[in-house]
Short mmCIF file of C-alpha atoms and ligand atoms in Angstrom, two decimals:
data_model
loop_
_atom_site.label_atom_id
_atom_site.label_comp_id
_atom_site.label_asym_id
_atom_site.label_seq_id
_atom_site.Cartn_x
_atom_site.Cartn_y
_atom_site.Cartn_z
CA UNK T 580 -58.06 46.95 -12.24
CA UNK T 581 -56.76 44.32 -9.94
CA UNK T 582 -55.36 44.65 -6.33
CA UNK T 583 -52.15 43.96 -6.99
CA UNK T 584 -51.80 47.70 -8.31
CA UNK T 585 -54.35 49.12 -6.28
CA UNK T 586 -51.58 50.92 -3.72
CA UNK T 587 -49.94 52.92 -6.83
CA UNK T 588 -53.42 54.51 -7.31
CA UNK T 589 -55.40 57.27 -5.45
CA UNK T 590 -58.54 55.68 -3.80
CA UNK T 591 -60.56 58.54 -6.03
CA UNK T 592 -58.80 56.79 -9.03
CA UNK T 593 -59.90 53.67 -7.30
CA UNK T 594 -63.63 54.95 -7.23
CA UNK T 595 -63.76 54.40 -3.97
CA UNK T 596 -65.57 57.41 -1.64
CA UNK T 597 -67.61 55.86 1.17
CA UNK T 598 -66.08 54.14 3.86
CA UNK T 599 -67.94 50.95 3.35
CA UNK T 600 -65.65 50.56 0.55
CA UNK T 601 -62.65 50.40 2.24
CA UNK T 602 -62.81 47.20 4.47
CA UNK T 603 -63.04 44.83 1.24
CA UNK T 604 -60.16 47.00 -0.53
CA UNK T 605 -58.14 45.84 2.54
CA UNK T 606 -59.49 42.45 2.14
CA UNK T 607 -57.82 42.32 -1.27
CA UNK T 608 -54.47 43.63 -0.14
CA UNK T 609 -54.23 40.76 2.94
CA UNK T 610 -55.57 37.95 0.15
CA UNK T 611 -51.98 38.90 -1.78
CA UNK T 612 -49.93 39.72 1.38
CA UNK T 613 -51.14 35.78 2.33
CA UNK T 614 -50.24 34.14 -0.54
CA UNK T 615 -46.77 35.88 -1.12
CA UNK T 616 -45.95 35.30 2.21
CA UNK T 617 -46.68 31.36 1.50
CA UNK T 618 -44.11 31.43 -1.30
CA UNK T 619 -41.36 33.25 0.67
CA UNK T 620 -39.40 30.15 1.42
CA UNK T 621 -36.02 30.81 1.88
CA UNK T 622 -33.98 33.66 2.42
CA UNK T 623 -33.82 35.08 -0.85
CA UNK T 624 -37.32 34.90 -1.93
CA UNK T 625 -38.43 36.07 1.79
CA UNK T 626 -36.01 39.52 1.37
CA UNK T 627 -37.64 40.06 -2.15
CA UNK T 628 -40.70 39.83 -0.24
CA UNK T 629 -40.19 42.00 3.07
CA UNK T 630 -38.82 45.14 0.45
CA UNK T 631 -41.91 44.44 -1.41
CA UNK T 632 -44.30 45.22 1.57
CA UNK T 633 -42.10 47.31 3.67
CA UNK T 634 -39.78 49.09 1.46
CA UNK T 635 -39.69 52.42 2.83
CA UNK T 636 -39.68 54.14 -0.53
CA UNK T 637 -42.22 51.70 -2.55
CA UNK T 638 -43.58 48.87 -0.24
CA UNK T 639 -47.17 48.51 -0.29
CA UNK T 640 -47.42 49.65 2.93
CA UNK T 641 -45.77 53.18 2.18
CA UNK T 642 -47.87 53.25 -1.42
CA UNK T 643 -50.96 52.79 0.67
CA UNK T 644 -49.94 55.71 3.62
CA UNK T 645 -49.45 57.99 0.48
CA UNK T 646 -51.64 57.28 -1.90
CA UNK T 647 -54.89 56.07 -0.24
CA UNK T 648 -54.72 57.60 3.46
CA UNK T 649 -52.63 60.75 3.03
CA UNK T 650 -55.16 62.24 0.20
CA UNK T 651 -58.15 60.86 1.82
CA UNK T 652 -60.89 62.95 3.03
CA UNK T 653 -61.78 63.40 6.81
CA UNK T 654 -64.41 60.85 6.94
CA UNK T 655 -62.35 58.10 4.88
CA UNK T 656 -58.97 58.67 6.56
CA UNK T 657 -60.36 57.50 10.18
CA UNK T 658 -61.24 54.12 8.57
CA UNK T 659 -58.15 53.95 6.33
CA UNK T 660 -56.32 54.44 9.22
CA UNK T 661 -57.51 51.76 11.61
CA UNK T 662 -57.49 49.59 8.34
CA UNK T 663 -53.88 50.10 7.56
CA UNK T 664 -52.39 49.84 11.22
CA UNK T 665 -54.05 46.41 11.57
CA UNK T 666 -52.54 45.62 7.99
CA UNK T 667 -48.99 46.87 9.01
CA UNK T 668 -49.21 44.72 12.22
CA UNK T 669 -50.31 41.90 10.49
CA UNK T 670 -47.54 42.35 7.66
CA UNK T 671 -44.81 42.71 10.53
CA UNK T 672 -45.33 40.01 12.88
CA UNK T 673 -45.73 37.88 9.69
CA UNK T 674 -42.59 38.59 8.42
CA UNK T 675 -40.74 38.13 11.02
CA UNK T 676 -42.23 34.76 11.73
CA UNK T 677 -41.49 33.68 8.35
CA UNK T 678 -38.08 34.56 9.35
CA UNK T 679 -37.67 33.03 12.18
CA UNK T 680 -39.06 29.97 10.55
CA UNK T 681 -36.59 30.03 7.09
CA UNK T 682 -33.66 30.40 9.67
CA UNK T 683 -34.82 27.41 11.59
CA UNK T 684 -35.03 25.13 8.83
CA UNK T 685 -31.33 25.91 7.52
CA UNK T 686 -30.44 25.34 10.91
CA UNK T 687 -32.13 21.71 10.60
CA UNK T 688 -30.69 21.30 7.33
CA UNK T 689 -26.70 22.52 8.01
CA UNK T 690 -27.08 20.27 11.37
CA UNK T 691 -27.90 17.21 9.54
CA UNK T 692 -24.58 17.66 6.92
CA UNK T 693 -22.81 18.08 9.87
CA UNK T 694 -24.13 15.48 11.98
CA UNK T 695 -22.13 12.34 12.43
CA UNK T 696 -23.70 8.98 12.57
CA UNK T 697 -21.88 6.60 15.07
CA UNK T 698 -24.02 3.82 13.89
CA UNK T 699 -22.34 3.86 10.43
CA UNK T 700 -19.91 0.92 9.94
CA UNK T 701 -15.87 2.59 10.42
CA UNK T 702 -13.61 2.51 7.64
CA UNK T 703 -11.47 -0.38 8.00
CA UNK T 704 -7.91 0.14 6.89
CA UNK T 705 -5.96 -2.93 6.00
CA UNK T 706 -2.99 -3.92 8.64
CA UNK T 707 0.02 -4.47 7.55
CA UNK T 708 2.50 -6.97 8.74
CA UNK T 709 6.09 -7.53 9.56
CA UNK T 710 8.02 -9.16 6.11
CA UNK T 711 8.97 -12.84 6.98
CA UNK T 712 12.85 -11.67 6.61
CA UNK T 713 11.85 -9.26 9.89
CA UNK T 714 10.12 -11.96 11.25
CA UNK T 715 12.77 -14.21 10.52
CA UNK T 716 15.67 -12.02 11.25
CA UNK T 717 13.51 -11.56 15.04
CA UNK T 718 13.64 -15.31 15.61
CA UNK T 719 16.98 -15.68 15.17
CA UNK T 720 17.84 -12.15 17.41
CA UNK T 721 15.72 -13.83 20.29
CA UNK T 722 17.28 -17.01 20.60
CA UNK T 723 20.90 -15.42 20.63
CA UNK T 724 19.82 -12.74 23.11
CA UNK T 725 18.24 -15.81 25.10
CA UNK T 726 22.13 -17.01 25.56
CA UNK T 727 23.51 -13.64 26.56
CA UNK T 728 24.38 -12.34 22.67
CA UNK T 729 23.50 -8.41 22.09
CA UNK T 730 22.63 -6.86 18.91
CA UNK T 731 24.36 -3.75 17.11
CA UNK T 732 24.01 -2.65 14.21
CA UNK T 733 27.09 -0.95 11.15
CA UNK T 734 26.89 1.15 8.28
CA UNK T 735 26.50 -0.39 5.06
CA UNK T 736 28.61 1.76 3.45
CA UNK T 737 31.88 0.89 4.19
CA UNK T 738 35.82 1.30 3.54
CA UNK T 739 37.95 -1.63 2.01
CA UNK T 740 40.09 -1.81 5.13
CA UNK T 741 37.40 -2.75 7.32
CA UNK T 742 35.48 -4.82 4.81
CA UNK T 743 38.72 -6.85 3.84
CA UNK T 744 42.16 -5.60 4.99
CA UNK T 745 41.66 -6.13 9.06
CA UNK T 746 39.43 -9.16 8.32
CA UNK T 747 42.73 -10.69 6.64
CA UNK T 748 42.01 -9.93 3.21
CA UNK T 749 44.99 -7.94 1.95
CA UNK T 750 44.24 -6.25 -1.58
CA UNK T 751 45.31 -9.62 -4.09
CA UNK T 752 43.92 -11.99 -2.19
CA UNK T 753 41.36 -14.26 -4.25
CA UNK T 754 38.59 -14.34 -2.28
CA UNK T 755 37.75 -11.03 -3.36
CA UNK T 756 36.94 -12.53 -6.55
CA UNK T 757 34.32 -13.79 -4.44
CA UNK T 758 32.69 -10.91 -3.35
CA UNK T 759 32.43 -8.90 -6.23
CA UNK T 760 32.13 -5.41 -5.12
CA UNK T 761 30.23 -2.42 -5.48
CA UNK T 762 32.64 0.88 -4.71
CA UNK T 763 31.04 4.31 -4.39
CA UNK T 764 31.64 6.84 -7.39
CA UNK T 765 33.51 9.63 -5.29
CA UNK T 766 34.55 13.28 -6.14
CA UNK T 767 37.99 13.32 -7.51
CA UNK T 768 40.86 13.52 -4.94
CA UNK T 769 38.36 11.77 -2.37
CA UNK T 770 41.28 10.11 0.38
CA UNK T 771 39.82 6.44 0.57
CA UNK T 772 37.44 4.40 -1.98
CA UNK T 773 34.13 3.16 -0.20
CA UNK T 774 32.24 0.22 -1.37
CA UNK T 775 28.79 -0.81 0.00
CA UNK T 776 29.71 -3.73 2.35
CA UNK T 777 29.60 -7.45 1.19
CA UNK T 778 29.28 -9.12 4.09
CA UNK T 779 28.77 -7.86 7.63
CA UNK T 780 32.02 -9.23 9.13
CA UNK T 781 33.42 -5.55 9.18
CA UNK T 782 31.43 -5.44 12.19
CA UNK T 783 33.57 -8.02 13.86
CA UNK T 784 36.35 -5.66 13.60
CA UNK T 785 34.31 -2.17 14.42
CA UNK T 786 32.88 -4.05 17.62
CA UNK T 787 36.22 -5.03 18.86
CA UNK T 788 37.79 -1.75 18.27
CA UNK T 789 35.53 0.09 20.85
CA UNK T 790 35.07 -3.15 23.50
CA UNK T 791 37.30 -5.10 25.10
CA UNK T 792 36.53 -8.92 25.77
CA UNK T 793 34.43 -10.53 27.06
CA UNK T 794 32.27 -9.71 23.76
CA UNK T 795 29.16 -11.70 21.95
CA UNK T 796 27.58 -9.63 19.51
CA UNK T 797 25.31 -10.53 16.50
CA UNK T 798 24.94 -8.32 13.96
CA UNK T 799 22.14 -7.85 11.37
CA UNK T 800 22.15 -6.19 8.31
CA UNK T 801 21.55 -5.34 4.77
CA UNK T 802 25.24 -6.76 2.59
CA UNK T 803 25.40 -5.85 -1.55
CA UNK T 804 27.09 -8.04 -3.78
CA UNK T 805 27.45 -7.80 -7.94
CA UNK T 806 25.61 -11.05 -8.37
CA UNK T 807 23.33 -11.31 -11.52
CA UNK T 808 19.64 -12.27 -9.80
CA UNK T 809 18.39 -15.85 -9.84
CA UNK T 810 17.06 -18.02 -7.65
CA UNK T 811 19.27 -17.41 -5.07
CA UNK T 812 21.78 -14.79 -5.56
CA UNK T 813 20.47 -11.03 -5.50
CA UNK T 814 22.35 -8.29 -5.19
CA UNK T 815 21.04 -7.48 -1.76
CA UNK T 816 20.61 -9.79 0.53
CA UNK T 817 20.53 -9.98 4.56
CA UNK T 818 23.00 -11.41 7.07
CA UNK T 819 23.40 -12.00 10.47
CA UNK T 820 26.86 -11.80 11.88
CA UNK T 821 28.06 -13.34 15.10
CA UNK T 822 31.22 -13.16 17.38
CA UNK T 823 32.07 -14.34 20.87
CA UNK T 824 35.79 -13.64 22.37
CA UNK T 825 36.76 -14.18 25.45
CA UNK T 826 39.77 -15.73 28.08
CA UNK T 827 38.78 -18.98 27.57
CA UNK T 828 36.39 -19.92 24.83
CA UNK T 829 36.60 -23.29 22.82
CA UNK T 830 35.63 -24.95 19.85
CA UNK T 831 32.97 -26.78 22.02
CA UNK T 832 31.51 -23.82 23.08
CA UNK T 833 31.52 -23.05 19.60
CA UNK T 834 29.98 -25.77 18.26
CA UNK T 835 27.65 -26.26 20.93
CA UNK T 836 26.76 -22.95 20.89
CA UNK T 837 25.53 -22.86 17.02
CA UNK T 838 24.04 -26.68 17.17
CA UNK T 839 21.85 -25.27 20.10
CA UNK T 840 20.61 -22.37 17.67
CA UNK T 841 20.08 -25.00 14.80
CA UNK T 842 17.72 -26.92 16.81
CA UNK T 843 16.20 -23.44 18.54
CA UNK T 844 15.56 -22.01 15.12
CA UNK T 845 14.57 -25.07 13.15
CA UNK T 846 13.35 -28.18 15.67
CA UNK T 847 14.65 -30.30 17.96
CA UNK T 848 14.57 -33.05 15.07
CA UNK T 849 16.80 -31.27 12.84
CA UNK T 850 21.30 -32.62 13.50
CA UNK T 851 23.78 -30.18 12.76
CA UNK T 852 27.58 -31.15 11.89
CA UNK T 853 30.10 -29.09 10.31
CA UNK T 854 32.86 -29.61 7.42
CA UNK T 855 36.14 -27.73 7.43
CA UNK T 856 35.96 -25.24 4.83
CA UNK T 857 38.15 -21.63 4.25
CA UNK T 858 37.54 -17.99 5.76
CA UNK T 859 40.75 -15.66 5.94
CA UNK T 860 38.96 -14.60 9.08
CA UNK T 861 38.90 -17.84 11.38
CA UNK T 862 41.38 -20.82 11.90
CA UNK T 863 39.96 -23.38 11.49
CA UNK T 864 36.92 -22.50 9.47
CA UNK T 865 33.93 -24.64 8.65
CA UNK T 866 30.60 -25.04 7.04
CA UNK T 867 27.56 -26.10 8.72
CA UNK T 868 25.29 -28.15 7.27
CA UNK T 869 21.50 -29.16 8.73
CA UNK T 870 19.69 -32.46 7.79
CA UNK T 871 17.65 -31.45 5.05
CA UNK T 872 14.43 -29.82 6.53
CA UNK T 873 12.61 -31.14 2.89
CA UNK T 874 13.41 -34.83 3.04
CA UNK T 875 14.05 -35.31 6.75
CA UNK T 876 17.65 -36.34 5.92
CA UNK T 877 16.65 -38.83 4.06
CA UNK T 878 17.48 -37.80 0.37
CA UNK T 879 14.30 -39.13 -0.63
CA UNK T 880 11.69 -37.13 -1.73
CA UNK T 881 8.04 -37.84 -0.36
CA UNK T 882 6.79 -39.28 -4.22
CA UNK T 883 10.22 -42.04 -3.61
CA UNK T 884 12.59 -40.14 -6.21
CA UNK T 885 15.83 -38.31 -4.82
CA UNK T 886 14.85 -35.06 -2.80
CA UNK T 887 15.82 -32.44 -5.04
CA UNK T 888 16.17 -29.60 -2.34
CA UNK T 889 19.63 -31.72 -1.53
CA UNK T 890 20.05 -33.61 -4.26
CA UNK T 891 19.96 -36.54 -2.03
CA UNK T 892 22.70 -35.87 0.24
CA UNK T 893 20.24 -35.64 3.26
CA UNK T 894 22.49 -32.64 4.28
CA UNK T 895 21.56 -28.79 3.39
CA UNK T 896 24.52 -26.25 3.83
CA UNK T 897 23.82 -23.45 6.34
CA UNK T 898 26.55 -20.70 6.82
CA UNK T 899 30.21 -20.24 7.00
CA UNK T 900 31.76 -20.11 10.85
CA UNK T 901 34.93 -20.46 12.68
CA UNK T 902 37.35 -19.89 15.46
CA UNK T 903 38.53 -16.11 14.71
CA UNK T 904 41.99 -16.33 12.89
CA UNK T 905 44.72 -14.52 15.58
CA UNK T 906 45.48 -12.50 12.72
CA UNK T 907 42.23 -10.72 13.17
CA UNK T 908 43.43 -9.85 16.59
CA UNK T 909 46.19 -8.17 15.57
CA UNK T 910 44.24 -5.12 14.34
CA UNK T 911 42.40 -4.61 17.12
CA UNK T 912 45.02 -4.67 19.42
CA UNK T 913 43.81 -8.04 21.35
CA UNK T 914 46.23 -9.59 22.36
CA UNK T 915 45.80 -13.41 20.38
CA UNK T 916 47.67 -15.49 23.42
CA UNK T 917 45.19 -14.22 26.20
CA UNK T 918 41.63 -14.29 24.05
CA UNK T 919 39.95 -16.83 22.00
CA UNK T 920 36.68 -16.93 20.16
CA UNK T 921 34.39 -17.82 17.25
CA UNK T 922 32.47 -16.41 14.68
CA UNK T 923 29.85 -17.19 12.19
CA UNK T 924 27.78 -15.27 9.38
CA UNK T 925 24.26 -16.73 8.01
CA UNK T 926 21.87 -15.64 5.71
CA UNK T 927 19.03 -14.42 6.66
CA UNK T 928 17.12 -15.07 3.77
CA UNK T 929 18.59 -18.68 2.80
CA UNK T 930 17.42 -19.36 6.71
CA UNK T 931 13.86 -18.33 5.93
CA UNK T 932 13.80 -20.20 2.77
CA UNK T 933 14.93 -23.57 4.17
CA UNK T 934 12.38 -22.86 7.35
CA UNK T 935 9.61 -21.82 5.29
CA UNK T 936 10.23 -23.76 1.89
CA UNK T 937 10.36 -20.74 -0.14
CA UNK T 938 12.58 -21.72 -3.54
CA UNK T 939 13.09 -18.42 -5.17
CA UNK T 940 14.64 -15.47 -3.14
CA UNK T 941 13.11 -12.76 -5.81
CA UNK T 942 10.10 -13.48 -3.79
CA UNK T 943 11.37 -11.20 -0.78
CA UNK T 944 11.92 -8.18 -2.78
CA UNK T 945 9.15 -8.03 -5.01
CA UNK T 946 6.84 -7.26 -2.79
CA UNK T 947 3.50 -9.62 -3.95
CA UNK T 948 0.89 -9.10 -1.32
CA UNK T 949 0.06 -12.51 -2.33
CA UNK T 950 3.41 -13.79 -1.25
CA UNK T 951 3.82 -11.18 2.00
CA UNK T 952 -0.05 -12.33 3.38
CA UNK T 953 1.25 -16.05 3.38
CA UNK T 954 3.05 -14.65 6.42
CA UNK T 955 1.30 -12.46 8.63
N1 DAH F 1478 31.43 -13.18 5.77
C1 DAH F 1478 31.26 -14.47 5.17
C2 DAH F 1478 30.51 -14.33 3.86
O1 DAH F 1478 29.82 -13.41 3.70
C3 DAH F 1478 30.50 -15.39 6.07
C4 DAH F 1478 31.26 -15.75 7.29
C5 DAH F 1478 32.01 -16.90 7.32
C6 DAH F 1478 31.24 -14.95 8.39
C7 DAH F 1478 32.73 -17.28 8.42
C8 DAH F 1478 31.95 -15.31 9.54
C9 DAH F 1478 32.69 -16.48 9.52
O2 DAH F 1478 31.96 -14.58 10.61
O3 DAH F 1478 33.40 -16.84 10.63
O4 DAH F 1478 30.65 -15.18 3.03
#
């Protein structure tokens, strides 16, 4: 008969009837209570233990008060007594401690999950940066604003009067040809087409509607044409509009005005000039060309042969400009005798490609990080 079952039995089953005996009976019983309460390591093992020893219907402890002390005679029960009250202290204060000690280490452990080490490297998150047609398109914004300019900005969607009828482009006229167009698919018995605009001239005539002169605007934006992709057409593509009127302006200040931007935007070494050219929009109209930023002006390419950027003309053509037609006037009620101004509309992306030597427009829309990093 070992221990372990010892409580279940009467100590007269046990064989034990003098109280000698009883001290090394107890012995046995703290031997197992010590090594169960070793293996009681965490919470669920250590409940399985405490019901074992202090269940109130079969713990040891209640097996022992009625099996070995209630039946025991007069002269055993004193000793069983003492016995089992040191054994039930014992038992208690252990348990409890083991407790106390189980809780404590999942303290430990949930603190360290939680626990956040500052010495650990941070996560570095790549930065972006601005596209070179932003970065472009600011250049350009802060050396107009430098002369007084202001920007606003027009819907891209647009209606065919202000995108060609008050810019002088009644229905038939050819240049539309030009600017092949892409109208909005409306609900039936919509009251006007809309097309998405081609160019951002329309702005000329919006601004002037709502201010009266003195006015120098520039206007950025996104224009849509139906131009198969290549190398330099896309069917999206940025511009940058521009419009002084006033009392008194001339083609001087014209002139002067858009040489002084060549040379801001591209160098001091780069010559401007201008060729007369055709706008329904201005009177007279030109063409601006720079020197070509690839050859110097030369026409010669670095290796001797002909520059091919400009074919060896030593000239590169810019954007279209003039002095606003008096036409133009007419539908914005200004009155074409007292005002005068000019106009111009570059862009954006053929700027950035002469500047930065870029030969393929697709590049701006594709969206290469290898192309976009080039530029941050
Ligand atoms: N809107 C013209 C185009 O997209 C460019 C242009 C030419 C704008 C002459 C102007 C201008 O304001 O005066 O082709």
């Amino acid at each position: 008969m070992t221990a372990i079952n010892n409580p279940a039995q009467k100590l007269s089953d046990l064989g034990v009837s003098q109280p000698e005996q009883i001290a090394p009976l107890f012995a046995e019983v703290r031997a197992r209570f010590d090594s169960e309460s070793a293996a009681a390591h965490d919470e669920g093992s250590w409940k399985q233990f405490r019901d074992a020893w202090l269940g109130r219907k079969s713990g040891v402890l209640t097996l022992i008060t009625d099996n070995w002390l209630k039946p025991a005679s007069p002269e055993l029960k004193r000793v069983v007594g003492q016995e089992l009250n040191q054994l039930r202290a014992r038992v208690e204060s252990e348990i409890a401690s083991r407790r106390a000690a189980i809780e404590s280490g999942a303290d430990q452990a949930a603190l360290a999950r939680a626990r956040i080490d500052l010495s650990l490297p941070g996560v570095v998150r790549p930065i972006g940066s601005h596209h070179l047609i932003r970065q472009v398109l600011q250049q350009i914004e802060d050396i107009f604003v430098s002369i007084g300019f202001s920007v606003v900005e027009g819907p891209e969607i647009e209606t065919p009067y202000y995108n060609f009828e008050a810019l002088n482009i009644p229905e038939f006229h050819p240049v539309r040809d030009d600017m092949d167009t892409f109208y909005l698919d409306l609900p039936k018995g919509a009251p006007n087409p809309l097309l998405l605009r081609t160019h951002t001239s329309p702005m000329q005539i919006r601004t002037m509607e709502k201010r009266q002169p003195p006015v120098r605007v520039i206007v950025p934006g996104k224009v849509y044409r139906r131009d198969n992709p290549d190398a330099t057409h896309s069917f999206m593509f940025h511009q940058v509009e521009g419009l002084a009127v006033d009392t008194d302006i001339t083609f001087c200040d014209f002139t002067g005005t858009i040489e002084y931007f060549v040379k801001q935007f591209f160098g001091a070494g780069v010559k401007a000039r201008f060729r007369p050219s055709y706008f329904p929009f201005t009177e007279p109209s030109v063409e601006f060309d720079v020197t070509c930023v690839f050859c110097g002006g030369s026409g010669t390419s670095a290796g001797g042969g002909t520059c091919s950027k400009c074919k060896g003309a030593g000239w590169i053509e810019l954007f279209g400009a003039g002095m606003v037609d008096p036409a133009v006037y007419g539908f914005v009620n200004y009155d074409p005798k007292k005002v005068s101004g000019f106009a111009f509309g570059m862009g954006i992306d053929r700027l950035a490609m002469l500047k930065y030597g870029i030969d393929d427009i697709q590049v701006f829309f594709q969206n290469d990080v290898r192309f976009l990093r080039q530029f941050p």
